[in-house]
PDB file of C-alpha atoms in Angstrom:
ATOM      1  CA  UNK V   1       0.000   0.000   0.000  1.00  0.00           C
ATOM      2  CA  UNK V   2       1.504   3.353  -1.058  1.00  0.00           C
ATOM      3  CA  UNK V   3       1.648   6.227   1.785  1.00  0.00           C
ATOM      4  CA  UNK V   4      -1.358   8.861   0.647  1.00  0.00           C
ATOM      5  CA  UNK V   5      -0.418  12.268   0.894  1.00  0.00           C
ATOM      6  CA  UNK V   6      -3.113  15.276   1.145  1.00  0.00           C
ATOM      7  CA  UNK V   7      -2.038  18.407  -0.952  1.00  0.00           C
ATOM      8  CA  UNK V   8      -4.656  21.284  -0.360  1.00  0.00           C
ATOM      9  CA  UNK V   9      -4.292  23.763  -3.103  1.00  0.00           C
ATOM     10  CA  UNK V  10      -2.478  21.037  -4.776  1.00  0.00           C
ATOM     11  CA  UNK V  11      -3.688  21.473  -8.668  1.00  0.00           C
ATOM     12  CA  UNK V  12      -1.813  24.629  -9.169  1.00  0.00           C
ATOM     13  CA  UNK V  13       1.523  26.500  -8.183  1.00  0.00           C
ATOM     14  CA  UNK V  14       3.708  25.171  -5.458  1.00  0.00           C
ATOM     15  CA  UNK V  15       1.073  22.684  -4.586  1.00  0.00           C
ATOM     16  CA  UNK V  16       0.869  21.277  -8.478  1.00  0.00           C
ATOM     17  CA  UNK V  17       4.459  20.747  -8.316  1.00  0.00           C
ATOM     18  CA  UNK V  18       4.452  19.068  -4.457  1.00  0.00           C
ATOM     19  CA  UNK V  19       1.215  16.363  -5.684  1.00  0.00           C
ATOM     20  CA  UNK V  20       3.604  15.446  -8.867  1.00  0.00           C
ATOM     21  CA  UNK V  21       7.233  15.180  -6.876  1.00  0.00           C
ATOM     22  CA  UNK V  22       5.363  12.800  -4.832  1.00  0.00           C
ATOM     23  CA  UNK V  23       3.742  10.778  -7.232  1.00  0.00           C
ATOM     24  CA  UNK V  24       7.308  10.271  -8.704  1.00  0.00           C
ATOM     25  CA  UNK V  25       8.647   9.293  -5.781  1.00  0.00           C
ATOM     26  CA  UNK V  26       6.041   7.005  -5.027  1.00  0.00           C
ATOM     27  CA  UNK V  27       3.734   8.078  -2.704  1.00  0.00           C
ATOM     28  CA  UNK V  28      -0.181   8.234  -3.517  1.00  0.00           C
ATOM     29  CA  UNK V  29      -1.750  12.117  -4.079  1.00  0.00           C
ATOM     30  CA  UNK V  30      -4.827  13.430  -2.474  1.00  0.00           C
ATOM     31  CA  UNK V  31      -5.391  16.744  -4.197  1.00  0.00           C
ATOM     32  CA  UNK V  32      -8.004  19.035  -2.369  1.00  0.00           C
ATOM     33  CA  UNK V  33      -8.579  21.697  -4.791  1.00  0.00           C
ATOM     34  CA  UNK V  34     -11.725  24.285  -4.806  1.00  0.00           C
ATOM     35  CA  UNK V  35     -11.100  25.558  -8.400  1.00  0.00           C
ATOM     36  CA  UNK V  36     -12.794  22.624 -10.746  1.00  0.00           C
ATOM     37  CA  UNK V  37     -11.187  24.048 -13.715  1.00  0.00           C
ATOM     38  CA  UNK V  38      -7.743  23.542 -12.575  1.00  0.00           C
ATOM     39  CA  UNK V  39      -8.610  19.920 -11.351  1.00  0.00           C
ATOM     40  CA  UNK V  40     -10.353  18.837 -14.840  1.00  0.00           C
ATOM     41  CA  UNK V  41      -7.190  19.702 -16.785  1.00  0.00           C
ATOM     42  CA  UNK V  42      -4.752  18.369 -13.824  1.00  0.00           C
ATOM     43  CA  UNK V  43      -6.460  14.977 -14.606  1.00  0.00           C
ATOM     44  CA  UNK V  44      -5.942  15.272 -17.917  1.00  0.00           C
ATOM     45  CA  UNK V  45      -2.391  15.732 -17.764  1.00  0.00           C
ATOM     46  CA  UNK V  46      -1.709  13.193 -15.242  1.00  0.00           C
ATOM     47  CA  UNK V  47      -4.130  10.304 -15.935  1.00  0.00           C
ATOM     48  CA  UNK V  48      -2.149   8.620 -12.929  1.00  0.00           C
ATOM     49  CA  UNK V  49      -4.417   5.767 -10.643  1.00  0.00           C
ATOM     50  CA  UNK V  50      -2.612   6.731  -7.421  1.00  0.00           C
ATOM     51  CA  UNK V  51      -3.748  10.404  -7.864  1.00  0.00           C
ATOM     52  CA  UNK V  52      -7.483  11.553  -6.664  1.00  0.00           C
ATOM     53  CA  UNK V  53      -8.930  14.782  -6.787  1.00  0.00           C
ATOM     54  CA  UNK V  54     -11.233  16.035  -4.555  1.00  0.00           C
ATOM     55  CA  UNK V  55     -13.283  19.299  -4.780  1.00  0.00           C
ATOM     56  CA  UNK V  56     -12.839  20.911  -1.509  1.00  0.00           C
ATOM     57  CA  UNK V  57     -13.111  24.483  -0.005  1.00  0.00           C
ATOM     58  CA  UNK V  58     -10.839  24.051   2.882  1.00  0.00           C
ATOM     59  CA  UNK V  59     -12.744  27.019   5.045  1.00  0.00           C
ATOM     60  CA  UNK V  60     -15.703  24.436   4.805  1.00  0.00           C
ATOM     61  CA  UNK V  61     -15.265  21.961   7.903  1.00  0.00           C
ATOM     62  CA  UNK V  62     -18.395  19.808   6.020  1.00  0.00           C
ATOM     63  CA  UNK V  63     -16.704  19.354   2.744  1.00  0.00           C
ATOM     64  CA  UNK V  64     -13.101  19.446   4.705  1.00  0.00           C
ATOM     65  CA  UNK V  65     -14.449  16.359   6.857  1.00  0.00           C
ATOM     66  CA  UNK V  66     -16.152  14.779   4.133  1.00  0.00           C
ATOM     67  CA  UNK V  67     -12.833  14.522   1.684  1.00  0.00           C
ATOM     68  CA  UNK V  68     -10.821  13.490   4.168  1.00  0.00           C
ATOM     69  CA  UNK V  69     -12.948  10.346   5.052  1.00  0.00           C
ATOM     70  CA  UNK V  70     -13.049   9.590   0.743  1.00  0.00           C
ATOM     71  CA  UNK V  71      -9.169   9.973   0.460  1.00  0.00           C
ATOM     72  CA  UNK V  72      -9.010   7.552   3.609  1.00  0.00           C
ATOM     73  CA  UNK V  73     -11.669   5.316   2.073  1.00  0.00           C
ATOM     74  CA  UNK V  74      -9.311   5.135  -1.425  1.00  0.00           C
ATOM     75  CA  UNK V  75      -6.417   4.677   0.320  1.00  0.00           C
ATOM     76  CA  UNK V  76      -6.481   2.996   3.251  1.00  0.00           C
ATOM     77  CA  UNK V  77      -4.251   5.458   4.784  1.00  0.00           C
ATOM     78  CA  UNK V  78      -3.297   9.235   5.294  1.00  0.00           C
ATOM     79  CA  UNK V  79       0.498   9.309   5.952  1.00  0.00           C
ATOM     80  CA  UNK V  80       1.318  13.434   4.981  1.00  0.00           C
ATOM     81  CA  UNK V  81      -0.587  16.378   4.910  1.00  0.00           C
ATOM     82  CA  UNK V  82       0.565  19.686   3.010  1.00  0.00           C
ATOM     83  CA  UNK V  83      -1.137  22.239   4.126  1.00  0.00           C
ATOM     84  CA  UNK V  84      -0.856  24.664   1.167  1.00  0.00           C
ATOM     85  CA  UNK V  85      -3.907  26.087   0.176  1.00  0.00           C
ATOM     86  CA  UNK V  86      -4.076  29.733  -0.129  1.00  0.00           C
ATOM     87  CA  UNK V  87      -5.011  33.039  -0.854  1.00  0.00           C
ATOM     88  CA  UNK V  88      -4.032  36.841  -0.926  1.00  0.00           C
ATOM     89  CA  UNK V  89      -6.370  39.596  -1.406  1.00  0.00           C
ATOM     90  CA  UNK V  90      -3.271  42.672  -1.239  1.00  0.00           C
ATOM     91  CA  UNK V  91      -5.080  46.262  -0.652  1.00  0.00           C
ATOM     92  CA  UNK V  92      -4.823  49.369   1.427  1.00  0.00           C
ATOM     93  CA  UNK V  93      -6.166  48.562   5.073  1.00  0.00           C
ATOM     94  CA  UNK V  94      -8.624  51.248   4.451  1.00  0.00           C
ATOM     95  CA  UNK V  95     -10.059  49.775   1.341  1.00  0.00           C
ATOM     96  CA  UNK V  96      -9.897  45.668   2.424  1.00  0.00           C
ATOM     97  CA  UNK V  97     -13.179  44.933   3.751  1.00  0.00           C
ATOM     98  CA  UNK V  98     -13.731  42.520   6.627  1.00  0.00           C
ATOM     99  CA  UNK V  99     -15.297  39.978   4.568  1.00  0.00           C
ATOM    100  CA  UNK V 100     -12.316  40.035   2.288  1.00  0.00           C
ATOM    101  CA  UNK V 101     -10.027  39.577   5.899  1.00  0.00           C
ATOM    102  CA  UNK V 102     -12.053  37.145   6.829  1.00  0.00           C
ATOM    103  CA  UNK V 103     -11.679  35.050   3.859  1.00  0.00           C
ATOM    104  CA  UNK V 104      -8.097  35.265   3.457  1.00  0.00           C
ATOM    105  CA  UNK V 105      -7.677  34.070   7.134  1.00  0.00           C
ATOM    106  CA  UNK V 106     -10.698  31.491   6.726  1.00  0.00           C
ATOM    107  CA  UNK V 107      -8.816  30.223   3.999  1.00  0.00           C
ATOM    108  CA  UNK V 108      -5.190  30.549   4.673  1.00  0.00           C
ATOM    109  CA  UNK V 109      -4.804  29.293   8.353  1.00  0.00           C
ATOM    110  CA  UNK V 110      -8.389  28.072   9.445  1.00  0.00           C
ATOM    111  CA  UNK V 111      -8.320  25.688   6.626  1.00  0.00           C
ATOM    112  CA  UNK V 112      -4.806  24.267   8.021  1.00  0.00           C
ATOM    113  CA  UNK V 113      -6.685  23.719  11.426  1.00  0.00           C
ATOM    114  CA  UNK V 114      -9.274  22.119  10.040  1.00  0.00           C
ATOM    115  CA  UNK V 115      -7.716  19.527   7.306  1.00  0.00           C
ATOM    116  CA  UNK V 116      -5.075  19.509  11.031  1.00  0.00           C
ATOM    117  CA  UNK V 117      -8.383  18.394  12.807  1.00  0.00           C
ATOM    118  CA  UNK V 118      -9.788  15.839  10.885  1.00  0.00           C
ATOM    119  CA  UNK V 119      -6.719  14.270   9.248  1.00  0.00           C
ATOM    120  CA  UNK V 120      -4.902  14.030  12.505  1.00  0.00           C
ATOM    121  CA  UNK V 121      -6.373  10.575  13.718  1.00  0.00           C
ATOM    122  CA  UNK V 122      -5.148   8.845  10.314  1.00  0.00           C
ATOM    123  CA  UNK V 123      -1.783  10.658  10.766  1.00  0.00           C
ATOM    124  CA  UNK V 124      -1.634   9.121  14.049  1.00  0.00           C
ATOM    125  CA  UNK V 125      -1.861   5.818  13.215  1.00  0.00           C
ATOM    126  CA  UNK V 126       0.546   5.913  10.671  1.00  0.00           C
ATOM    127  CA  UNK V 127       3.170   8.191  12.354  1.00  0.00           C
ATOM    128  CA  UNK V 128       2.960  10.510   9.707  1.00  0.00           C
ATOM    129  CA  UNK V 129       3.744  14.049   8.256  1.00  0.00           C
ATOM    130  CA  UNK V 130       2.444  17.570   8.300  1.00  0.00           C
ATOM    131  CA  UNK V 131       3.934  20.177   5.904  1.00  0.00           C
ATOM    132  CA  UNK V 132       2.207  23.789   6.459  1.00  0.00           C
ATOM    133  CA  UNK V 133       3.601  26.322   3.852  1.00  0.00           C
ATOM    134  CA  UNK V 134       3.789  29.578   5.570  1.00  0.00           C
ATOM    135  CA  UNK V 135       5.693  32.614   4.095  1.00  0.00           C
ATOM    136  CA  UNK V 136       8.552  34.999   4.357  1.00  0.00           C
ATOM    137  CA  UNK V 137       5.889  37.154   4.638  1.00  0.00           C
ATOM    138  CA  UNK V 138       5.149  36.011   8.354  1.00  0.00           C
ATOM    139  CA  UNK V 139       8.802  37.424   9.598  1.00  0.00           C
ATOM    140  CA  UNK V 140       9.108  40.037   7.198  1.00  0.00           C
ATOM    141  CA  UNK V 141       6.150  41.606   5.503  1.00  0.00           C
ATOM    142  CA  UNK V 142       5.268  44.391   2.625  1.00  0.00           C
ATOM    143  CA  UNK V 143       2.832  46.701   2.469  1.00  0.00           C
ATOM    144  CA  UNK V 144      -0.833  46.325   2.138  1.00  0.00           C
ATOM    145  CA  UNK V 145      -0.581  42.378   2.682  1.00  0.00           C
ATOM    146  CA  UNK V 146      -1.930  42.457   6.178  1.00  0.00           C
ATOM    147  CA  UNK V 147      -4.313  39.641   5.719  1.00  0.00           C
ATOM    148  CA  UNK V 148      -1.820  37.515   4.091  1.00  0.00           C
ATOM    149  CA  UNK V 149       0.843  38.254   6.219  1.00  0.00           C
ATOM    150  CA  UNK V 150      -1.566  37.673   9.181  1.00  0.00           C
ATOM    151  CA  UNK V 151      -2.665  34.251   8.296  1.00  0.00           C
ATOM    152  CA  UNK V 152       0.990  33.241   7.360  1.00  0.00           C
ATOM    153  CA  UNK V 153       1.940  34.262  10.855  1.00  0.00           C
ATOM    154  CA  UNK V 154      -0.743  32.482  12.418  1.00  0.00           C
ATOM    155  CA  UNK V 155       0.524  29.255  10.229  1.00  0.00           C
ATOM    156  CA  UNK V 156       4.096  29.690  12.210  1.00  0.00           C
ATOM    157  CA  UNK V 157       2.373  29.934  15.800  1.00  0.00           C
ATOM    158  CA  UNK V 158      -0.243  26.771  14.614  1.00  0.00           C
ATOM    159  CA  UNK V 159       2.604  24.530  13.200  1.00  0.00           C
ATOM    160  CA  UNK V 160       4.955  24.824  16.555  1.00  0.00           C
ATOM    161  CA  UNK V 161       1.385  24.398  18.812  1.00  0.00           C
ATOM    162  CA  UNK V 162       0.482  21.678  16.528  1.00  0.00           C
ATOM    163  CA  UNK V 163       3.931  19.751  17.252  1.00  0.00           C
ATOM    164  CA  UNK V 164       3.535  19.542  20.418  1.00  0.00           C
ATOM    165  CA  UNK V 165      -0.282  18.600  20.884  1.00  0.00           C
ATOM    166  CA  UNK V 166       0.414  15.889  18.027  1.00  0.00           C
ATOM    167  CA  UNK V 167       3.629  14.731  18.913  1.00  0.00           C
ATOM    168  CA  UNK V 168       5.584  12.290  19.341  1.00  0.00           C
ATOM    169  CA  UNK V 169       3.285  10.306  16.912  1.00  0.00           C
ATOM    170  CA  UNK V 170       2.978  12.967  14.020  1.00  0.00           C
ATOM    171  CA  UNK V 171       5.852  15.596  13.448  1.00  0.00           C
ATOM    172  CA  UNK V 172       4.144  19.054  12.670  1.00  0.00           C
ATOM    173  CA  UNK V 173       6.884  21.881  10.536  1.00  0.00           C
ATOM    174  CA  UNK V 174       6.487  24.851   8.202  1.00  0.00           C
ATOM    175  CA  UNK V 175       8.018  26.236   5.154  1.00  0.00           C
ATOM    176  CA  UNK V 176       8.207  29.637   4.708  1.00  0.00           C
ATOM    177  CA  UNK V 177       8.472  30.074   0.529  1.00  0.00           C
ATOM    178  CA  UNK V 178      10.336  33.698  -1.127  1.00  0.00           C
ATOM    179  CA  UNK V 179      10.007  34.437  -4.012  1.00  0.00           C
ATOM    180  CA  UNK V 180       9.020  31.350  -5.974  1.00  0.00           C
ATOM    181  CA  UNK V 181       7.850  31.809  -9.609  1.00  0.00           C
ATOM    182  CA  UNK V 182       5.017  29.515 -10.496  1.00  0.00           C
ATOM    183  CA  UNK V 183       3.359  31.729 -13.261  1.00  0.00           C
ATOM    184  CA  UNK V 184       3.634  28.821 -16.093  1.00  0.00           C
ATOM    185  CA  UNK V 185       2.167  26.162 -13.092  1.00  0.00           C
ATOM    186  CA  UNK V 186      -1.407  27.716 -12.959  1.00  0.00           C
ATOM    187  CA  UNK V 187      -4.409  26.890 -14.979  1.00  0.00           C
ATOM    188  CA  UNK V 188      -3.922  27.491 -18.585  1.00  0.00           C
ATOM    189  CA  UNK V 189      -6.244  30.612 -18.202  1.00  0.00           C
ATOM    190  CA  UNK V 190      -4.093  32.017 -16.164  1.00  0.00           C
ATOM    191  CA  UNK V 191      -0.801  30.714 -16.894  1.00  0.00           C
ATOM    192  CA  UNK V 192       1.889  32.810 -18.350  1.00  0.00           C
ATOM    193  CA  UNK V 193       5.369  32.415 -18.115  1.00  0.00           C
ATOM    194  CA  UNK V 194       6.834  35.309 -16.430  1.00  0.00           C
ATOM    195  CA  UNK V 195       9.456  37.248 -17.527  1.00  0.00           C
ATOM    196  CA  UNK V 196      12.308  37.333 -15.336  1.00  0.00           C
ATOM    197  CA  UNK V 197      15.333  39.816 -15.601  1.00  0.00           C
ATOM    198  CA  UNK V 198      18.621  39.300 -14.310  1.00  0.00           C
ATOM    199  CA  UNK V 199      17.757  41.990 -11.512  1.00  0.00           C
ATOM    200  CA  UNK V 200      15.307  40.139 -10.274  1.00  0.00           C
ATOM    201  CA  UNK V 201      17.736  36.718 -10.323  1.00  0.00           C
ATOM    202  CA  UNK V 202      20.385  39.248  -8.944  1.00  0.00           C
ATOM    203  CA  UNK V 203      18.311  40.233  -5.574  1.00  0.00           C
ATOM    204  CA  UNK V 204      19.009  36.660  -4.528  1.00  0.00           C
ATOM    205  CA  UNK V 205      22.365  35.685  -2.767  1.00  0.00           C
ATOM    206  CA  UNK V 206      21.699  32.016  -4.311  1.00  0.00           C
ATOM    207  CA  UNK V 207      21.631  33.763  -7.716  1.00  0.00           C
ATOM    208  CA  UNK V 208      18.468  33.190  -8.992  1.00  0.00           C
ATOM    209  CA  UNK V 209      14.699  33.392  -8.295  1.00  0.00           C
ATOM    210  CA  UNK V 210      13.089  30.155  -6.217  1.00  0.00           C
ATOM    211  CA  UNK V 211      11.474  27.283  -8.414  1.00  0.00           C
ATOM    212  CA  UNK V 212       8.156  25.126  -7.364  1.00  0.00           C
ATOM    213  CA  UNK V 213      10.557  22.132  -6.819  1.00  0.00           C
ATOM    214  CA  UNK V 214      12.569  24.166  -4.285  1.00  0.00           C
ATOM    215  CA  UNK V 215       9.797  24.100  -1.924  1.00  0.00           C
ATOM    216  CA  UNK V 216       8.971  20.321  -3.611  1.00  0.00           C
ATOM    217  CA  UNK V 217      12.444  19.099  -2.277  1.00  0.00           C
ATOM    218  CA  UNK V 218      11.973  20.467   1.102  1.00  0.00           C
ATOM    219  CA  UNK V 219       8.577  19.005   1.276  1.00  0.00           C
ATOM    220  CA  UNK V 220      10.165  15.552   0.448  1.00  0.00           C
ATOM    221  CA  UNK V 221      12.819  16.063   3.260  1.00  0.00           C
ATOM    222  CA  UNK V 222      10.181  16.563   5.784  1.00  0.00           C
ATOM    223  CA  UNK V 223       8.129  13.611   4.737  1.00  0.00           C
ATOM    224  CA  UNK V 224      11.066  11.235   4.641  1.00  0.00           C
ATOM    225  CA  UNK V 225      10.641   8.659   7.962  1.00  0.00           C
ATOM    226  CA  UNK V 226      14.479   8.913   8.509  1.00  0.00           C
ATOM    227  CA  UNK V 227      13.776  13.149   9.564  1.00  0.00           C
ATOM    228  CA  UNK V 228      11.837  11.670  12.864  1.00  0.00           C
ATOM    229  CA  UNK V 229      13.266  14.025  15.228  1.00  0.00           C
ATOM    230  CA  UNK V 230      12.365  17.409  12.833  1.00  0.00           C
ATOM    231  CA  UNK V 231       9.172  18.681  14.671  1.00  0.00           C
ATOM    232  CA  UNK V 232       7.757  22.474  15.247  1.00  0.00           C
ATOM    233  CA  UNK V 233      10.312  24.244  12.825  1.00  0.00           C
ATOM    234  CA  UNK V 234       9.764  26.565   9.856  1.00  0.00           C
ATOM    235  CA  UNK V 235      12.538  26.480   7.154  1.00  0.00           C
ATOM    236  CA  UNK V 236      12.845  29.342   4.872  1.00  0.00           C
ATOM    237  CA  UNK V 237      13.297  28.656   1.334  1.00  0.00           C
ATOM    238  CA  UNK V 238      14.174  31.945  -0.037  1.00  0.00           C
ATOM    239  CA  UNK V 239      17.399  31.853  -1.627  1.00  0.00           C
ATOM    240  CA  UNK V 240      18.768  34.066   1.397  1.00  0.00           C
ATOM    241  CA  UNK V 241      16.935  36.568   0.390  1.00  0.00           C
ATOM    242  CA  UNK V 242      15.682  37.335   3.813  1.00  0.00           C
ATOM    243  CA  UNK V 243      19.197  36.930   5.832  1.00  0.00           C
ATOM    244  CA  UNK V 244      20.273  39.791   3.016  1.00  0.00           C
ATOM    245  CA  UNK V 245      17.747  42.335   3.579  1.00  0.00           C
ATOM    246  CA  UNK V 246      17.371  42.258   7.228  1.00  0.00           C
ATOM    247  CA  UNK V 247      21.628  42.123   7.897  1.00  0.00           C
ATOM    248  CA  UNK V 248      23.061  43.994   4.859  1.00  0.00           C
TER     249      UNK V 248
END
């Protein structure tokens, strides 16, 4: 039986790239995905029996509650949860409405308590994984992202909480993503491959600007069995760009 992995947000972006990393290194895919668009044409391009897609708005504890019991049902197991679904709504404080707040947090960090809540009695029994993707935005934040950033900080405090009320059974850590460019990893609608200059490489001390499958490979780390005493840490993948900014 191969270990089944839940990917919220997992047809597009980051996510996308996690659910097919671990398919290719052999683990089964749950992807919880609310845009039905994106799943139809993830399914076409995978056509892969140990990946299932499941339409889920992961502020809804119903449908949240109900997925996870299907993805058990097909699997016989949830070993790994990647909490990565996500959204930003980026305006002046004045102008962002509470409903628009309320959403972004509803989404962004109530939806990682609540895939958390009902996942975390499979994860127990198979002393198993949970990956939340936070930000850079968390520990160092831009203007007129205070929902985001919010939500993302919320993930940090949730994901050290979390490792010690699941522990020792399931280790709990964060990854805190830069600048990662996943414009040619959305939808086709929306997917255009962004131009990138060598300023914008240049702002990195690594050189470049981050990939999808820099945040994959840190994912895979953290899911590896061998990483057992990881638990209640956030890494930054950033390409240093936050060390350089905050001590140059």
């Amino acid at each position: 039986m191969k270990k089944n992995v839940i990917v919220s947000g997992g047809a597009q972006g980051i996510g996308k790239t996690v659910s097919l990393r671990l398919i290719e290194q052999g683990f089964a895919v749950s992807v919880f995905e609310i845009d039905e668009e994106a799943i139809d044409e993830f399914r076409l391009e995978t056509g892969n029996a140990d990946m299932a897609f499941y339409t889920v708005d992961v502020a809804n504890e119903v449908q949240v509650k109900d997925a996870m019991e299907k993805s058990f049902a097909d699997f016989g197991n949830i070993y790994g949860l990647v909490n990565n679904a996500a959204i930003s709504i980026n305006k002046n404080i004045v102008d962002l409405s509470f409903e628009e707040w309320k959403r972004v947090i509803d989404i962004n960090l109530s939806g990682a308590f609540l895939c958390t809540k009902y996942a975390s009695q499979y994860l127990k029994a198979e002393q198993g994984r949970i990956v939340n993707m936070a930000s850079t935005r968390a520990i160092q934040s831009e203007a007129n992202t205070e929902a985001y950033s919010a939500s993302k900080g919320g993930i940090l405090a949730l994901t050290h909480a979390l490792a010690a009320s699941l522990g020792p059974q399931v280790k709990v850590n964060s990854i805190s993503p830069g600048w990662i460019d996943v414009s040619a990893a959305k939808k086709k609608a929306n997917a255009t491959q962004e131009n990138l200059t060598p300023e914008d490489h240049l702002q990195h001390p690594a050189g470049r600007v981050g990939k999808a499958d820099d945040i994959a490979n840190m994912v895979l780390f953290l899911l590896a069995e061998e990483n057992d005493f990881i638990t209640g840490q956030n890494f930054v993948i950033d390409g240093g760009m936050t060390s350089k900014m905050i001590y140059v």
